[in-house]
């Protein structure tokens, strides 16, 4: 197995790597996680793990769970993932910080950020179309339809708006190269390029580095990860 960036050198201006963690993807456990973190320690001075544990509650809500139960289940998933992968995290030599999703939910800028992105979604057609396109691509990768029609699509939109709001804080506080094994969402690409008006600008303090996980022992498959992975990787559904 080998983990490597799709594009060379675009991360060179940053000393910090921010690795997005999707708990239910096989690209973030075992050899794939170890390979990605090993590449990070060879190319950066510091590492942040963007641990989207509570963001996953939106997936449980879409599956029919109440917000309270979804919150609890995503917390439990996060604790389990950390228990199973802490040895790998601690194996790298550079300073590494795990930032839980609750950090952003509690941040004073989170709600104002979220409201600005919602307003942009409701008033800027190009941004709305890009975000809805990202949601559609997610369901196509899963070979499924939204579980409850419009309500589930709206929940998926809320998931992505929340991620944008949180990441605007993250990259304001920690300018970094974003390390993730999958394509960048078109809606995020627009924000990062400054093409969405009247929204927080923190995401512009980052560069997206798409990682490729090469599995030499099994057939290459697409990974339908909720955060956007559609690279030829090891297989696992979100």
PDB file of C-alpha atoms in Angstrom:
ATOM      1  CA  UNK A   1       0.000   0.000   0.000  1.00  0.00           C
ATOM      2  CA  UNK A   2       1.175   3.523  -0.847  1.00  0.00           C
ATOM      3  CA  UNK A   3      -0.259   6.938   0.036  1.00  0.00           C
ATOM      4  CA  UNK A   4       0.775   9.970  -2.033  1.00  0.00           C
ATOM      5  CA  UNK A   5      -0.585  13.369  -3.114  1.00  0.00           C
ATOM      6  CA  UNK A   6      -2.197  13.648  -6.539  1.00  0.00           C
ATOM      7  CA  UNK A   7      -0.541  17.042  -7.157  1.00  0.00           C
ATOM      8  CA  UNK A   8       3.007  17.969  -6.209  1.00  0.00           C
ATOM      9  CA  UNK A   9       4.309  20.937  -4.241  1.00  0.00           C
ATOM     10  CA  UNK A  10       1.076  22.877  -3.640  1.00  0.00           C
ATOM     11  CA  UNK A  11       1.448  22.341   0.117  1.00  0.00           C
ATOM     12  CA  UNK A  12       5.004  23.683   0.325  1.00  0.00           C
ATOM     13  CA  UNK A  13       4.051  27.083   1.755  1.00  0.00           C
ATOM     14  CA  UNK A  14       2.541  25.509   4.884  1.00  0.00           C
ATOM     15  CA  UNK A  15       4.225  24.101   7.969  1.00  0.00           C
ATOM     16  CA  UNK A  16       0.995  22.547   9.254  1.00  0.00           C
ATOM     17  CA  UNK A  17      -1.055  19.746   7.718  1.00  0.00           C
ATOM     18  CA  UNK A  18      -4.723  19.393   8.613  1.00  0.00           C
ATOM     19  CA  UNK A  19      -5.888  15.818   8.046  1.00  0.00           C
ATOM     20  CA  UNK A  20      -9.646  15.443   7.692  1.00  0.00           C
ATOM     21  CA  UNK A  21     -10.897  12.321   9.470  1.00  0.00           C
ATOM     22  CA  UNK A  22     -14.016  10.446   8.332  1.00  0.00           C
ATOM     23  CA  UNK A  23     -14.647   7.847  11.014  1.00  0.00           C
ATOM     24  CA  UNK A  24     -16.476   5.335   8.829  1.00  0.00           C
ATOM     25  CA  UNK A  25     -14.057   5.260   5.913  1.00  0.00           C
ATOM     26  CA  UNK A  26     -11.421   2.545   5.550  1.00  0.00           C
ATOM     27  CA  UNK A  27      -9.146   5.252   4.200  1.00  0.00           C
ATOM     28  CA  UNK A  28      -8.859   6.529   7.769  1.00  0.00           C
ATOM     29  CA  UNK A  29      -7.911   3.345   9.589  1.00  0.00           C
ATOM     30  CA  UNK A  30      -5.081   0.834   9.550  1.00  0.00           C
ATOM     31  CA  UNK A  31      -2.448   0.936   6.822  1.00  0.00           C
ATOM     32  CA  UNK A  32      -4.138   3.753   4.901  1.00  0.00           C
ATOM     33  CA  UNK A  33      -4.197   6.045   7.947  1.00  0.00           C
ATOM     34  CA  UNK A  34      -0.653   5.096   8.883  1.00  0.00           C
ATOM     35  CA  UNK A  35       0.569   5.786   5.345  1.00  0.00           C
ATOM     36  CA  UNK A  36      -1.149   9.158   5.209  1.00  0.00           C
ATOM     37  CA  UNK A  37       0.202  10.280   8.594  1.00  0.00           C
ATOM     38  CA  UNK A  38       3.659   9.017   7.713  1.00  0.00           C
ATOM     39  CA  UNK A  39       3.612  11.170   4.560  1.00  0.00           C
ATOM     40  CA  UNK A  40       2.477  14.119   6.687  1.00  0.00           C
ATOM     41  CA  UNK A  41       5.338  13.762   9.157  1.00  0.00           C
ATOM     42  CA  UNK A  42       7.833  13.637   6.287  1.00  0.00           C
ATOM     43  CA  UNK A  43       6.551  16.895   4.759  1.00  0.00           C
ATOM     44  CA  UNK A  44       5.258  19.075   7.622  1.00  0.00           C
ATOM     45  CA  UNK A  45       6.310  20.331  11.036  1.00  0.00           C
ATOM     46  CA  UNK A  46       2.888  20.012  12.699  1.00  0.00           C
ATOM     47  CA  UNK A  47      -0.274  17.965  12.232  1.00  0.00           C
ATOM     48  CA  UNK A  48      -3.904  18.691  13.063  1.00  0.00           C
ATOM     49  CA  UNK A  49      -6.535  15.956  12.936  1.00  0.00           C
ATOM     50  CA  UNK A  50      -9.836  17.537  11.926  1.00  0.00           C
ATOM     51  CA  UNK A  51     -11.984  14.995  13.758  1.00  0.00           C
ATOM     52  CA  UNK A  52     -15.535  15.326  12.448  1.00  0.00           C
ATOM     53  CA  UNK A  53     -17.109  13.029  15.024  1.00  0.00           C
ATOM     54  CA  UNK A  54     -20.235  15.061  15.812  1.00  0.00           C
ATOM     55  CA  UNK A  55     -20.650  16.198  12.214  1.00  0.00           C
ATOM     56  CA  UNK A  56     -21.594  12.586  11.513  1.00  0.00           C
ATOM     57  CA  UNK A  57     -24.800  13.077  13.529  1.00  0.00           C
ATOM     58  CA  UNK A  58     -26.383  14.414  10.326  1.00  0.00           C
ATOM     59  CA  UNK A  59     -25.963  10.963   8.778  1.00  0.00           C
ATOM     60  CA  UNK A  60     -27.832   9.373  11.673  1.00  0.00           C
ATOM     61  CA  UNK A  61     -30.565  12.009  11.451  1.00  0.00           C
ATOM     62  CA  UNK A  62     -30.961  11.232   7.739  1.00  0.00           C
ATOM     63  CA  UNK A  63     -31.275   7.562   8.700  1.00  0.00           C
ATOM     64  CA  UNK A  64     -34.242   8.404  10.944  1.00  0.00           C
ATOM     65  CA  UNK A  65     -32.698   8.880  14.393  1.00  0.00           C
ATOM     66  CA  UNK A  66     -33.693  11.784  16.617  1.00  0.00           C
ATOM     67  CA  UNK A  67     -31.124  14.594  16.966  1.00  0.00           C
ATOM     68  CA  UNK A  68     -30.466  13.539  20.561  1.00  0.00           C
ATOM     69  CA  UNK A  69     -29.811   9.902  19.685  1.00  0.00           C
ATOM     70  CA  UNK A  70     -27.798  10.904  16.618  1.00  0.00           C
ATOM     71  CA  UNK A  71     -25.586  13.106  18.793  1.00  0.00           C
ATOM     72  CA  UNK A  72     -24.970  10.263  21.245  1.00  0.00           C
ATOM     73  CA  UNK A  73     -24.260   7.693  18.529  1.00  0.00           C
ATOM     74  CA  UNK A  74     -21.766   9.945  16.766  1.00  0.00           C
ATOM     75  CA  UNK A  75     -20.009  10.597  20.090  1.00  0.00           C
ATOM     76  CA  UNK A  76     -19.749   6.854  20.676  1.00  0.00           C
ATOM     77  CA  UNK A  77     -18.415   6.334  17.141  1.00  0.00           C
ATOM     78  CA  UNK A  78     -15.779   8.976  17.785  1.00  0.00           C
ATOM     79  CA  UNK A  79     -14.635   7.402  21.029  1.00  0.00           C
ATOM     80  CA  UNK A  80     -14.397   3.998  19.363  1.00  0.00           C
ATOM     81  CA  UNK A  81     -12.407   5.359  16.421  1.00  0.00           C
ATOM     82  CA  UNK A  82      -9.918   7.038  18.740  1.00  0.00           C
ATOM     83  CA  UNK A  83      -9.468   3.867  20.793  1.00  0.00           C
ATOM     84  CA  UNK A  84      -8.837   1.829  17.666  1.00  0.00           C
ATOM     85  CA  UNK A  85      -6.432   4.283  16.027  1.00  0.00           C
ATOM     86  CA  UNK A  86      -4.588   6.073  18.824  1.00  0.00           C
ATOM     87  CA  UNK A  87      -1.511   3.852  18.437  1.00  0.00           C
ATOM     88  CA  UNK A  88      -1.191   4.964  14.809  1.00  0.00           C
ATOM     89  CA  UNK A  89      -1.644   8.625  15.728  1.00  0.00           C
ATOM     90  CA  UNK A  90       0.970   8.401  18.461  1.00  0.00           C
ATOM     91  CA  UNK A  91       3.436   6.679  16.139  1.00  0.00           C
ATOM     92  CA  UNK A  92       4.267   9.860  14.214  1.00  0.00           C
ATOM     93  CA  UNK A  93       6.983  12.095  15.595  1.00  0.00           C
ATOM     94  CA  UNK A  94       5.721  15.612  14.818  1.00  0.00           C
ATOM     95  CA  UNK A  95       3.399  17.496  17.227  1.00  0.00           C
ATOM     96  CA  UNK A  96      -0.175  16.361  16.559  1.00  0.00           C
ATOM     97  CA  UNK A  97      -3.386  17.968  17.797  1.00  0.00           C
ATOM     98  CA  UNK A  98      -6.819  16.339  17.634  1.00  0.00           C
ATOM     99  CA  UNK A  99      -9.640  18.882  17.300  1.00  0.00           C
ATOM    100  CA  UNK A 100     -13.096  17.451  18.000  1.00  0.00           C
ATOM    101  CA  UNK A 101     -16.115  18.814  16.146  1.00  0.00           C
ATOM    102  CA  UNK A 102     -17.635  20.051  19.406  1.00  0.00           C
ATOM    103  CA  UNK A 103     -14.885  22.693  19.440  1.00  0.00           C
ATOM    104  CA  UNK A 104     -16.510  24.388  16.455  1.00  0.00           C
ATOM    105  CA  UNK A 105     -20.081  23.948  17.657  1.00  0.00           C
ATOM    106  CA  UNK A 106     -19.098  25.796  20.851  1.00  0.00           C
ATOM    107  CA  UNK A 107     -17.120  28.540  19.099  1.00  0.00           C
ATOM    108  CA  UNK A 108     -18.663  32.059  19.213  1.00  0.00           C
ATOM    109  CA  UNK A 109     -18.121  32.509  15.465  1.00  0.00           C
ATOM    110  CA  UNK A 110     -19.844  29.270  14.485  1.00  0.00           C
ATOM    111  CA  UNK A 111     -23.488  30.398  14.399  1.00  0.00           C
ATOM    112  CA  UNK A 112     -22.707  33.719  12.649  1.00  0.00           C
ATOM    113  CA  UNK A 113     -20.640  31.799  10.081  1.00  0.00           C
ATOM    114  CA  UNK A 114     -23.385  29.239   9.561  1.00  0.00           C
ATOM    115  CA  UNK A 115     -25.988  31.962   9.049  1.00  0.00           C
ATOM    116  CA  UNK A 116     -23.804  33.682   6.442  1.00  0.00           C
ATOM    117  CA  UNK A 117     -23.322  30.456   4.492  1.00  0.00           C
ATOM    118  CA  UNK A 118     -27.061  29.715   4.682  1.00  0.00           C
ATOM    119  CA  UNK A 119     -27.789  33.184   3.331  1.00  0.00           C
ATOM    120  CA  UNK A 120     -25.317  32.657   0.495  1.00  0.00           C
ATOM    121  CA  UNK A 121     -26.932  29.287  -0.279  1.00  0.00           C
ATOM    122  CA  UNK A 122     -30.374  30.902  -0.423  1.00  0.00           C
ATOM    123  CA  UNK A 123     -29.362  33.959  -2.460  1.00  0.00           C
ATOM    124  CA  UNK A 124     -26.458  32.952  -4.730  1.00  0.00           C
ATOM    125  CA  UNK A 125     -27.605  30.453  -7.396  1.00  0.00           C
ATOM    126  CA  UNK A 126     -24.121  29.400  -8.522  1.00  0.00           C
ATOM    127  CA  UNK A 127     -23.118  28.480  -4.972  1.00  0.00           C
ATOM    128  CA  UNK A 128     -26.427  26.714  -4.336  1.00  0.00           C
ATOM    129  CA  UNK A 129     -26.137  24.724  -7.561  1.00  0.00           C
ATOM    130  CA  UNK A 130     -22.568  23.698  -6.720  1.00  0.00           C
ATOM    131  CA  UNK A 131     -23.540  22.553  -3.241  1.00  0.00           C
ATOM    132  CA  UNK A 132     -26.588  20.633  -4.444  1.00  0.00           C
ATOM    133  CA  UNK A 133     -24.388  19.077  -7.104  1.00  0.00           C
ATOM    134  CA  UNK A 134     -21.990  17.904  -4.397  1.00  0.00           C
ATOM    135  CA  UNK A 135     -24.899  16.350  -2.495  1.00  0.00           C
ATOM    136  CA  UNK A 136     -26.134  14.623  -5.658  1.00  0.00           C
ATOM    137  CA  UNK A 137     -22.673  13.217  -6.359  1.00  0.00           C
ATOM    138  CA  UNK A 138     -22.546  11.809  -2.836  1.00  0.00           C
ATOM    139  CA  UNK A 139     -25.755   9.834  -3.321  1.00  0.00           C
ATOM    140  CA  UNK A 140     -24.607   8.641  -6.735  1.00  0.00           C
ATOM    141  CA  UNK A 141     -21.382   7.336  -5.187  1.00  0.00           C
ATOM    142  CA  UNK A 142     -23.485   5.447  -2.672  1.00  0.00           C
ATOM    143  CA  UNK A 143     -25.725   4.134  -5.486  1.00  0.00           C
ATOM    144  CA  UNK A 144     -28.717   5.242  -3.450  1.00  0.00           C
ATOM    145  CA  UNK A 145     -31.432   7.854  -3.170  1.00  0.00           C
ATOM    146  CA  UNK A 146     -31.976  10.143  -0.174  1.00  0.00           C
ATOM    147  CA  UNK A 147     -33.733   8.088   2.506  1.00  0.00           C
ATOM    148  CA  UNK A 148     -36.567  10.576   3.032  1.00  0.00           C
ATOM    149  CA  UNK A 149     -36.629  12.685  -0.088  1.00  0.00           C
ATOM    150  CA  UNK A 150     -36.387  16.452   0.283  1.00  0.00           C
ATOM    151  CA  UNK A 151     -35.924  16.276   4.059  1.00  0.00           C
ATOM    152  CA  UNK A 152     -32.821  14.103   3.671  1.00  0.00           C
ATOM    153  CA  UNK A 153     -31.409  16.372   0.953  1.00  0.00           C
ATOM    154  CA  UNK A 154     -31.936  19.380   3.208  1.00  0.00           C
ATOM    155  CA  UNK A 155     -30.110  17.570   5.997  1.00  0.00           C
ATOM    156  CA  UNK A 156     -27.216  16.844   3.626  1.00  0.00           C
ATOM    157  CA  UNK A 157     -27.112  20.530   2.694  1.00  0.00           C
ATOM    158  CA  UNK A 158     -27.045  21.423   6.384  1.00  0.00           C
ATOM    159  CA  UNK A 159     -24.151  18.998   6.863  1.00  0.00           C
ATOM    160  CA  UNK A 160     -22.100  20.800   4.235  1.00  0.00           C
ATOM    161  CA  UNK A 161     -23.011  24.308   5.399  1.00  0.00           C
ATOM    162  CA  UNK A 162     -21.989  23.324   8.920  1.00  0.00           C
ATOM    163  CA  UNK A 163     -18.689  21.992   7.620  1.00  0.00           C
ATOM    164  CA  UNK A 164     -18.046  25.247   5.757  1.00  0.00           C
ATOM    165  CA  UNK A 165     -18.860  27.293   8.855  1.00  0.00           C
ATOM    166  CA  UNK A 166     -16.559  25.200  11.037  1.00  0.00           C
ATOM    167  CA  UNK A 167     -13.691  25.086   8.562  1.00  0.00           C
ATOM    168  CA  UNK A 168     -13.816  28.857   8.203  1.00  0.00           C
ATOM    169  CA  UNK A 169     -12.858  29.012  11.886  1.00  0.00           C
ATOM    170  CA  UNK A 170     -10.366  26.163  11.652  1.00  0.00           C
ATOM    171  CA  UNK A 171      -8.313  27.701   8.853  1.00  0.00           C
ATOM    172  CA  UNK A 172      -8.525  31.196  10.306  1.00  0.00           C
ATOM    173  CA  UNK A 173      -6.913  29.872  13.473  1.00  0.00           C
ATOM    174  CA  UNK A 174      -4.675  27.302  11.768  1.00  0.00           C
ATOM    175  CA  UNK A 175      -3.627  28.132   8.180  1.00  0.00           C
ATOM    176  CA  UNK A 176      -2.679  24.765   6.724  1.00  0.00           C
ATOM    177  CA  UNK A 177      -2.615  22.301   3.882  1.00  0.00           C
ATOM    178  CA  UNK A 178      -5.790  20.209   3.882  1.00  0.00           C
ATOM    179  CA  UNK A 179      -4.927  16.524   3.538  1.00  0.00           C
ATOM    180  CA  UNK A 180      -7.803  14.307   2.411  1.00  0.00           C
ATOM    181  CA  UNK A 181      -8.163  11.178   0.231  1.00  0.00           C
ATOM    182  CA  UNK A 182     -10.798  12.407  -2.172  1.00  0.00           C
ATOM    183  CA  UNK A 183     -11.849  15.150  -4.566  1.00  0.00           C
ATOM    184  CA  UNK A 184     -12.563  18.603  -3.235  1.00  0.00           C
ATOM    185  CA  UNK A 185     -16.256  19.554  -3.244  1.00  0.00           C
ATOM    186  CA  UNK A 186     -17.111  22.099  -5.935  1.00  0.00           C
ATOM    187  CA  UNK A 187     -18.867  24.290  -3.366  1.00  0.00           C
ATOM    188  CA  UNK A 188     -15.783  24.299  -1.136  1.00  0.00           C
ATOM    189  CA  UNK A 189     -13.616  25.029  -4.166  1.00  0.00           C
ATOM    190  CA  UNK A 190     -15.725  28.113  -4.897  1.00  0.00           C
ATOM    191  CA  UNK A 191     -15.366  29.403  -1.340  1.00  0.00           C
ATOM    192  CA  UNK A 192     -11.626  28.690  -1.318  1.00  0.00           C
ATOM    193  CA  UNK A 193     -11.273  30.632  -4.590  1.00  0.00           C
ATOM    194  CA  UNK A 194     -13.210  33.631  -3.249  1.00  0.00           C
ATOM    195  CA  UNK A 195     -16.127  33.091  -5.646  1.00  0.00           C
ATOM    196  CA  UNK A 196     -18.882  33.249  -2.993  1.00  0.00           C
ATOM    197  CA  UNK A 197     -19.787  36.736  -1.793  1.00  0.00           C
ATOM    198  CA  UNK A 198     -20.408  37.819   1.809  1.00  0.00           C
ATOM    199  CA  UNK A 199     -19.208  34.650   3.540  1.00  0.00           C
ATOM    200  CA  UNK A 200     -16.343  34.045   5.997  1.00  0.00           C
ATOM    201  CA  UNK A 201     -12.963  33.967   4.280  1.00  0.00           C
ATOM    202  CA  UNK A 202     -11.010  31.630   6.582  1.00  0.00           C
ATOM    203  CA  UNK A 203     -11.022  28.708   4.145  1.00  0.00           C
ATOM    204  CA  UNK A 204      -8.862  30.794   1.803  1.00  0.00           C
ATOM    205  CA  UNK A 205      -6.048  30.285   4.347  1.00  0.00           C
ATOM    206  CA  UNK A 206      -5.695  26.687   3.154  1.00  0.00           C
ATOM    207  CA  UNK A 207      -4.753  24.614   0.122  1.00  0.00           C
ATOM    208  CA  UNK A 208      -6.489  21.342  -0.668  1.00  0.00           C
ATOM    209  CA  UNK A 209      -4.186  18.360  -1.177  1.00  0.00           C
ATOM    210  CA  UNK A 210      -5.956  15.329  -2.616  1.00  0.00           C
ATOM    211  CA  UNK A 211      -4.309  12.132  -1.424  1.00  0.00           C
ATOM    212  CA  UNK A 212      -4.383   8.833  -3.295  1.00  0.00           C
ATOM    213  CA  UNK A 213      -4.327   5.551  -1.380  1.00  0.00           C
ATOM    214  CA  UNK A 214      -2.982   2.799  -3.613  1.00  0.00           C
ATOM    215  CA  UNK A 215      -3.969  -0.669  -2.469  1.00  0.00           C
ATOM    216  CA  UNK A 216      -1.807  -3.198  -4.285  1.00  0.00           C
ATOM    217  CA  UNK A 217      -3.520  -6.245  -2.763  1.00  0.00           C
ATOM    218  CA  UNK A 218      -7.092  -5.752  -3.933  1.00  0.00           C
ATOM    219  CA  UNK A 219      -9.078  -4.339  -6.819  1.00  0.00           C
ATOM    220  CA  UNK A 220      -9.209  -0.542  -6.871  1.00  0.00           C
ATOM    221  CA  UNK A 221     -12.696   0.757  -6.086  1.00  0.00           C
ATOM    222  CA  UNK A 222     -14.432   4.042  -5.478  1.00  0.00           C
ATOM    223  CA  UNK A 223     -14.963   5.126  -1.873  1.00  0.00           C
ATOM    224  CA  UNK A 224     -18.407   6.670  -1.245  1.00  0.00           C
ATOM    225  CA  UNK A 225     -17.300   8.767   1.734  1.00  0.00           C
ATOM    226  CA  UNK A 226     -19.776  11.368   3.019  1.00  0.00           C
ATOM    227  CA  UNK A 227     -17.073  14.068   2.921  1.00  0.00           C
ATOM    228  CA  UNK A 228     -16.366  13.567  -0.741  1.00  0.00           C
ATOM    229  CA  UNK A 229     -13.862  10.813  -1.444  1.00  0.00           C
ATOM    230  CA  UNK A 230     -14.313   9.482  -4.972  1.00  0.00           C
ATOM    231  CA  UNK A 231     -10.721   8.562  -5.649  1.00  0.00           C
ATOM    232  CA  UNK A 232      -9.686   5.048  -6.660  1.00  0.00           C
ATOM    233  CA  UNK A 233      -9.013   3.768  -3.151  1.00  0.00           C
ATOM    234  CA  UNK A 234      -9.697   0.909  -0.792  1.00  0.00           C
ATOM    235  CA  UNK A 235     -13.434   0.270  -0.569  1.00  0.00           C
ATOM    236  CA  UNK A 236     -15.820   1.227   2.220  1.00  0.00           C
ATOM    237  CA  UNK A 237     -19.158   2.988   2.511  1.00  0.00           C
ATOM    238  CA  UNK A 238     -19.805   5.862   4.868  1.00  0.00           C
TER     239      UNK A 238
END
